[in-house]
PDB file of C-alpha atoms in Angstrom:
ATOM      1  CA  UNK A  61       8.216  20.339   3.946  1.00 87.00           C
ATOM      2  CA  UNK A  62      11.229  21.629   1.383  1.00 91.00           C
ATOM      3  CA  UNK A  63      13.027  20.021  -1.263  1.00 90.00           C
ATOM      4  CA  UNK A  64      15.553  18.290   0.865  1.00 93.00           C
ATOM      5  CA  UNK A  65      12.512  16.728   2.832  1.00 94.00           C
ATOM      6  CA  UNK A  66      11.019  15.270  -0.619  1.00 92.00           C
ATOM      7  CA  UNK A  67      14.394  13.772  -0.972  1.00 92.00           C
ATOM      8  CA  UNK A  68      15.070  12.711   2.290  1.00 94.00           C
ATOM      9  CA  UNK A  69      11.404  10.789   1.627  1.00 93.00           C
ATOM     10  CA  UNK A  70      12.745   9.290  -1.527  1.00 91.00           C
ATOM     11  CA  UNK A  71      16.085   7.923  -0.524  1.00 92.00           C
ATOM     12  CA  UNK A  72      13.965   6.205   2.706  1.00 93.00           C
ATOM     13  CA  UNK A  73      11.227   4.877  -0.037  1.00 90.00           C
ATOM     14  CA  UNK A  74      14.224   3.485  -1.857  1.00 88.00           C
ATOM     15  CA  UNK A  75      16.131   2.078   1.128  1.00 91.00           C
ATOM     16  CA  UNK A  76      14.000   2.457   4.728  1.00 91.00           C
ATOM     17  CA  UNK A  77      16.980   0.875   5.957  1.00 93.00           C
ATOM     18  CA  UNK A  78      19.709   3.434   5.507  1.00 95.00           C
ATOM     19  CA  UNK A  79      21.483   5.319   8.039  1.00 96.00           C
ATOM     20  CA  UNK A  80      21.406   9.074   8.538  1.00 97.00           C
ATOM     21  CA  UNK A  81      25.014   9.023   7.451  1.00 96.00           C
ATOM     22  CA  UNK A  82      23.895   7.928   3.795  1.00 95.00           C
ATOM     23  CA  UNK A  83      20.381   9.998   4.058  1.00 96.00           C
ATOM     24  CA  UNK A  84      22.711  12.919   4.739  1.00 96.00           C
ATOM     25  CA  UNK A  85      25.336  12.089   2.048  1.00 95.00           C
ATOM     26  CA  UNK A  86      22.593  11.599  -0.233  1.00 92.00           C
ATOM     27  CA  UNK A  87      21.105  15.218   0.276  1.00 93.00           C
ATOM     28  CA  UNK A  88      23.760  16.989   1.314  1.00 94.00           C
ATOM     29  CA  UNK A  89      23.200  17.062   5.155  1.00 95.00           C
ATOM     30  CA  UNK A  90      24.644  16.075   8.446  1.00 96.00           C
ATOM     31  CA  UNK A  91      23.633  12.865  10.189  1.00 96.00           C
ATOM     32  CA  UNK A  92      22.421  14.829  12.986  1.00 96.00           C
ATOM     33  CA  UNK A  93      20.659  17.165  10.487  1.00 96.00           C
ATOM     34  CA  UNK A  94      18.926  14.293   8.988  1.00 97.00           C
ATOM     35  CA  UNK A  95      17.710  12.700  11.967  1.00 97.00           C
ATOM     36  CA  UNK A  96      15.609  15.932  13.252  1.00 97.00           C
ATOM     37  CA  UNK A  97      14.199  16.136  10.214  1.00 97.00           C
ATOM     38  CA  UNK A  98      13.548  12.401   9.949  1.00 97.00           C
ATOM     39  CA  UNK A  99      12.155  12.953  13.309  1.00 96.00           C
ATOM     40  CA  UNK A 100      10.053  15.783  12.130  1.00 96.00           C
ATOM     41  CA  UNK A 101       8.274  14.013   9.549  1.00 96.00           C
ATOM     42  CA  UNK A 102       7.752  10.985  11.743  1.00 96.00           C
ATOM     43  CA  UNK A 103       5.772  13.344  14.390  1.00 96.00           C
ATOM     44  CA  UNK A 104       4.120  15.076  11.404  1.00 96.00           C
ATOM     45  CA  UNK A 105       2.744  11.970   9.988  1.00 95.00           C
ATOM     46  CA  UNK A 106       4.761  11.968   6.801  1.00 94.00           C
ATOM     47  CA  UNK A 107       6.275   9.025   7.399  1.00 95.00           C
ATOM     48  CA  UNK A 108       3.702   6.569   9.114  1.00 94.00           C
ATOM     49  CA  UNK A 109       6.466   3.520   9.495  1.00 92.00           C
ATOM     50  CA  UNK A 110       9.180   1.376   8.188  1.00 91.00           C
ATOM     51  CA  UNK A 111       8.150  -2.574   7.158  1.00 87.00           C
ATOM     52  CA  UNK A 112      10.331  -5.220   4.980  1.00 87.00           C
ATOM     53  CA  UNK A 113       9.122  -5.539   1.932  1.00 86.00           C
ATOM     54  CA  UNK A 114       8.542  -9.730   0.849  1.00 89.00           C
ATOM     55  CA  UNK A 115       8.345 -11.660  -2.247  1.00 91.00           C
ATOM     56  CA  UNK A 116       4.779 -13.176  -1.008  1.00 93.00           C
ATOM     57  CA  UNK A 117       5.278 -16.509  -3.181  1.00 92.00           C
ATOM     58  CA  UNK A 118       8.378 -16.743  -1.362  1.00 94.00           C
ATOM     59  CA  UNK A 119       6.188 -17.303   1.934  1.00 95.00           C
ATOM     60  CA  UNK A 120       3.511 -18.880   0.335  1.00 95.00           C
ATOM     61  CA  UNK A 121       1.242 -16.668  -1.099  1.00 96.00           C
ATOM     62  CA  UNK A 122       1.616 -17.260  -4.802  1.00 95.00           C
ATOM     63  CA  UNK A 123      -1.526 -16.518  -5.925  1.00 97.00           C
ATOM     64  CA  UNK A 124      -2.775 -12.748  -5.951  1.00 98.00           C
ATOM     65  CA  UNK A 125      -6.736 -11.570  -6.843  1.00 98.00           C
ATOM     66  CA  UNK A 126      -7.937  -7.652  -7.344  1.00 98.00           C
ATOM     67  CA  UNK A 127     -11.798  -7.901  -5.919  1.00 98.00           C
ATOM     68  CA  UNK A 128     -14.151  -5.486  -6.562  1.00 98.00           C
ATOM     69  CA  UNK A 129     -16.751  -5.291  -3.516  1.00 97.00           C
ATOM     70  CA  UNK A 130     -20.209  -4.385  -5.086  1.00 95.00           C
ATOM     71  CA  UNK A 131     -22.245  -3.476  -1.842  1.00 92.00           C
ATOM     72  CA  UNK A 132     -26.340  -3.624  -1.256  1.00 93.00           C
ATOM     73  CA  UNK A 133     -28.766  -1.043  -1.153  1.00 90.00           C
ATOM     74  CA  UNK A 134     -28.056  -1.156   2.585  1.00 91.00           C
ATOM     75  CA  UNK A 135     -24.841  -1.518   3.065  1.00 86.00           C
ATOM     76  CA  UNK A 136     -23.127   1.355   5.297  1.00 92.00           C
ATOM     77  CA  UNK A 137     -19.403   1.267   3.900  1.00 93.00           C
ATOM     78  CA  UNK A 138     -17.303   1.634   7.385  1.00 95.00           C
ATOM     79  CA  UNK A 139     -19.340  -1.672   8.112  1.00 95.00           C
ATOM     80  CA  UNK A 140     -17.914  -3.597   5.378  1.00 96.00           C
ATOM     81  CA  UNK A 141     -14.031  -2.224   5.414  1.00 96.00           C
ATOM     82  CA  UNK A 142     -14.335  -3.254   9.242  1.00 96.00           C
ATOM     83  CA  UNK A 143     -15.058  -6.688   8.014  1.00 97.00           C
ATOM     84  CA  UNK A 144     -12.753  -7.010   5.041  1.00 97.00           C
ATOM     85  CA  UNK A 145     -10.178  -5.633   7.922  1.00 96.00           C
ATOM     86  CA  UNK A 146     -11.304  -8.664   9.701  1.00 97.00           C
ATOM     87  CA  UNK A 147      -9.533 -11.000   6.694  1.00 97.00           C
ATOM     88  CA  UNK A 148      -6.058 -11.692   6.914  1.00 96.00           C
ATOM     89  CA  UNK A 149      -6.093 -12.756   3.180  1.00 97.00           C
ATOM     90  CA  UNK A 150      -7.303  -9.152   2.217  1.00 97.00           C
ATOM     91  CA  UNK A 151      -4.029  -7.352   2.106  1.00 96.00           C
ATOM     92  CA  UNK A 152      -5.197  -3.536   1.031  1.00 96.00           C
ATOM     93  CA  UNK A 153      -8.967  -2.326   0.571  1.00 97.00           C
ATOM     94  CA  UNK A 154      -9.474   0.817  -1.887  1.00 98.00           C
ATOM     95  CA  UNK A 155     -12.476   3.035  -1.318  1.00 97.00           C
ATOM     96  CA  UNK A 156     -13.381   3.442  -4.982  1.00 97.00           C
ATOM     97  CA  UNK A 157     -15.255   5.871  -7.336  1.00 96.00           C
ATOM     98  CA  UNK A 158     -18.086   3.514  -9.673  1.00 90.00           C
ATOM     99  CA  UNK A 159     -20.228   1.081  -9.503  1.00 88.00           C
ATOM    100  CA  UNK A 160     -17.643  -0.899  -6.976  1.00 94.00           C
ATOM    101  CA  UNK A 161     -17.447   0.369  -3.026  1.00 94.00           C
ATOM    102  CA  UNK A 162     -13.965  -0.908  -2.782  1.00 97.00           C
ATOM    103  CA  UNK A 163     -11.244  -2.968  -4.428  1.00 98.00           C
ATOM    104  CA  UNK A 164      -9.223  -5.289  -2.301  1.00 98.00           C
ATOM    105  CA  UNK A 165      -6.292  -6.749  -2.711  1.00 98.00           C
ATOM    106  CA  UNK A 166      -6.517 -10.834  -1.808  1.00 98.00           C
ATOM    107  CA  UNK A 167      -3.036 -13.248  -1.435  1.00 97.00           C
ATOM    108  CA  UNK A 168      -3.624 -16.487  -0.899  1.00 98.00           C
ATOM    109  CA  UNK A 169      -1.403 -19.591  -1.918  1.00 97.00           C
ATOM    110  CA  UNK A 170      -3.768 -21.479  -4.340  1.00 97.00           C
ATOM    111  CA  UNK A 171      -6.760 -21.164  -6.471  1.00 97.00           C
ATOM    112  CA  UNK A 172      -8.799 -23.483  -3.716  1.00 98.00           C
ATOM    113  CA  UNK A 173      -7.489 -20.705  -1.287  1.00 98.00           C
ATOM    114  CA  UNK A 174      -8.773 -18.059  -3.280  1.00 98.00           C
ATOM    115  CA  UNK A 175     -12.160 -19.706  -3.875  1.00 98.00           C
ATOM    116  CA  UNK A 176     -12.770 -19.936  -0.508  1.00 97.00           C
ATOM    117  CA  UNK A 177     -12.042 -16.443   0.636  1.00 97.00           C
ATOM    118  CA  UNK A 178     -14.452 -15.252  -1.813  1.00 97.00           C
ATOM    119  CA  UNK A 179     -16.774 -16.815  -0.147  1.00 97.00           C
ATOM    120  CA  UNK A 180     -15.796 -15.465   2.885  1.00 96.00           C
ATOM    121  CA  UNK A 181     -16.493 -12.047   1.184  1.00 96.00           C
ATOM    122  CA  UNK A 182     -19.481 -12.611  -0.415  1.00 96.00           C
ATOM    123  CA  UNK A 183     -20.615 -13.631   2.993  1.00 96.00           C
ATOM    124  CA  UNK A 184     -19.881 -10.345   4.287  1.00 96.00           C
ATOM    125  CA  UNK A 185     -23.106  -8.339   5.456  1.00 95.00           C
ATOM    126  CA  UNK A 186     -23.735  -5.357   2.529  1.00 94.00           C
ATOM    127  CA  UNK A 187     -21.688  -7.382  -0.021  1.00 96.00           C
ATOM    128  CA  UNK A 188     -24.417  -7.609  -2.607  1.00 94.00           C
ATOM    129  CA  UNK A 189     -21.588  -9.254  -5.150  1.00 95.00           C
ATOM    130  CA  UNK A 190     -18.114  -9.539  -6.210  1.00 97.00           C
ATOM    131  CA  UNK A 191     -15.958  -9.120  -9.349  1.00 97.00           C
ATOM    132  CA  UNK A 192     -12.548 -10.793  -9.359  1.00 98.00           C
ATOM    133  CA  UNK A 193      -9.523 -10.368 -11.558  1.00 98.00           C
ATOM    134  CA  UNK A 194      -7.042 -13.016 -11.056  1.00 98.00           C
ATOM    135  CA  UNK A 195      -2.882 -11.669 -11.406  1.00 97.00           C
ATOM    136  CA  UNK A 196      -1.162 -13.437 -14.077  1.00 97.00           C
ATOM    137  CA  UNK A 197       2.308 -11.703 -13.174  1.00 94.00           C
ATOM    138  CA  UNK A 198       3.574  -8.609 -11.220  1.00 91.00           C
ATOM    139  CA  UNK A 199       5.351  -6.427 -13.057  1.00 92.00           C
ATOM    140  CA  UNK A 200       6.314  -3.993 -10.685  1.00 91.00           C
ATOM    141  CA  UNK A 201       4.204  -3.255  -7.508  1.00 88.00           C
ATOM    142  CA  UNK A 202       4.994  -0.691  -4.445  1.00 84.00           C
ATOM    143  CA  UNK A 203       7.440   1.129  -6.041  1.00 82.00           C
ATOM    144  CA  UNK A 204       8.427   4.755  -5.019  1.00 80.00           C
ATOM    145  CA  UNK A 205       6.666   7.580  -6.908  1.00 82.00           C
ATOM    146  CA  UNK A 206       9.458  10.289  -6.400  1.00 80.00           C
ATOM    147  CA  UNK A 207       7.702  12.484  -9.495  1.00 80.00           C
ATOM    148  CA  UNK A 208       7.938  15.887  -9.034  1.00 72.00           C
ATOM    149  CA  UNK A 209      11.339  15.631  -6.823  1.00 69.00           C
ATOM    150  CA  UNK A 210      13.259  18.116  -8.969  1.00 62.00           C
ATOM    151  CA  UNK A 211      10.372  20.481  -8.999  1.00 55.00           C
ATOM    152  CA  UNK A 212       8.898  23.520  -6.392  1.00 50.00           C
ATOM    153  CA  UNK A 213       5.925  22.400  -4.632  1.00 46.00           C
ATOM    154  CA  UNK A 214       3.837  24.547  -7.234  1.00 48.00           C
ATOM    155  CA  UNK A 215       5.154  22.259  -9.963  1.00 47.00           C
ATOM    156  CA  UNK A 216       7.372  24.786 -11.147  1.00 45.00           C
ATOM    157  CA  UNK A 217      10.819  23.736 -11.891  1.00 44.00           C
TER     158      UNK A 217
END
């Protein structure tokens, strides 16, 4: 992967729907040009897939919890990310470094909602106990870390 990869990358992160014609404007490229390599990084598993990004209180889902998933002594950990898979509530699970197994994103649309799907979790075998932070506000969230663009692969500008 070269420099006009990483910015092929970053234009898609910034607009997955753009055509190869502006991809290619963008770094200096053909259409046709673009698309190989598009197609390139697709096969490689650079780019795992395209999705629209939603305003989740716009669908419903206007309240948003960080859980941390404290397991028991017994817990094995592939066990209990199956199971917080399982939950359509739980929209990403973090394998973390701490006390905590995992920290797992939760949208639901109220605080009753949100009450009961910890309770769903806690119910989960190998959940010894959770710890929830409740969002206030999103101040940004998904956006495209392009550091390092202008720079070698070493770092080195």
């Amino acid at each position: 992967m070269d420099q006009v990869d990483r910015k092929i990358i970053a234009a898609l992160r910034e607009n997955g729907r753009a055509t190869y014609a502006d991809l290619g404007r963008s770094v200096g490229l053909s259409a046709s040009s673009v698309h190989e390599r598009v197609g390139k990084l697709e096969a490689a598993g650079v780019i795992t897939g395209y999705h629209a990004m939603v305003d989740p209180s716009t669908v419903g889902l206007g309240v948003t919890a960080l859980v941390g998933i404290h397991p028991t002594d017994t817990a094995t950990e592939d066990d209990v990310a199956e199971a917080l898979g399982a939950l359509d509530e739980v929209e990403s699970c973090y394998a973390v470094a701490g006390d905590e197994a995992f920290v797992v994103k939760v949208r639901v649309a109220t605080v009753d909602d949100l009450e009961r799907s910890l309770g769903r979790l806690r119910r989960i075998p190998g959940v010894g106990r959770t710890n929830t932070t409740v969002v206030l506000s999103t101040r940004f969230e998904g956006r495209p870390n392009n550091a390092g663009l202008d720079e070698g692969r070493n770092g080195s500008g």
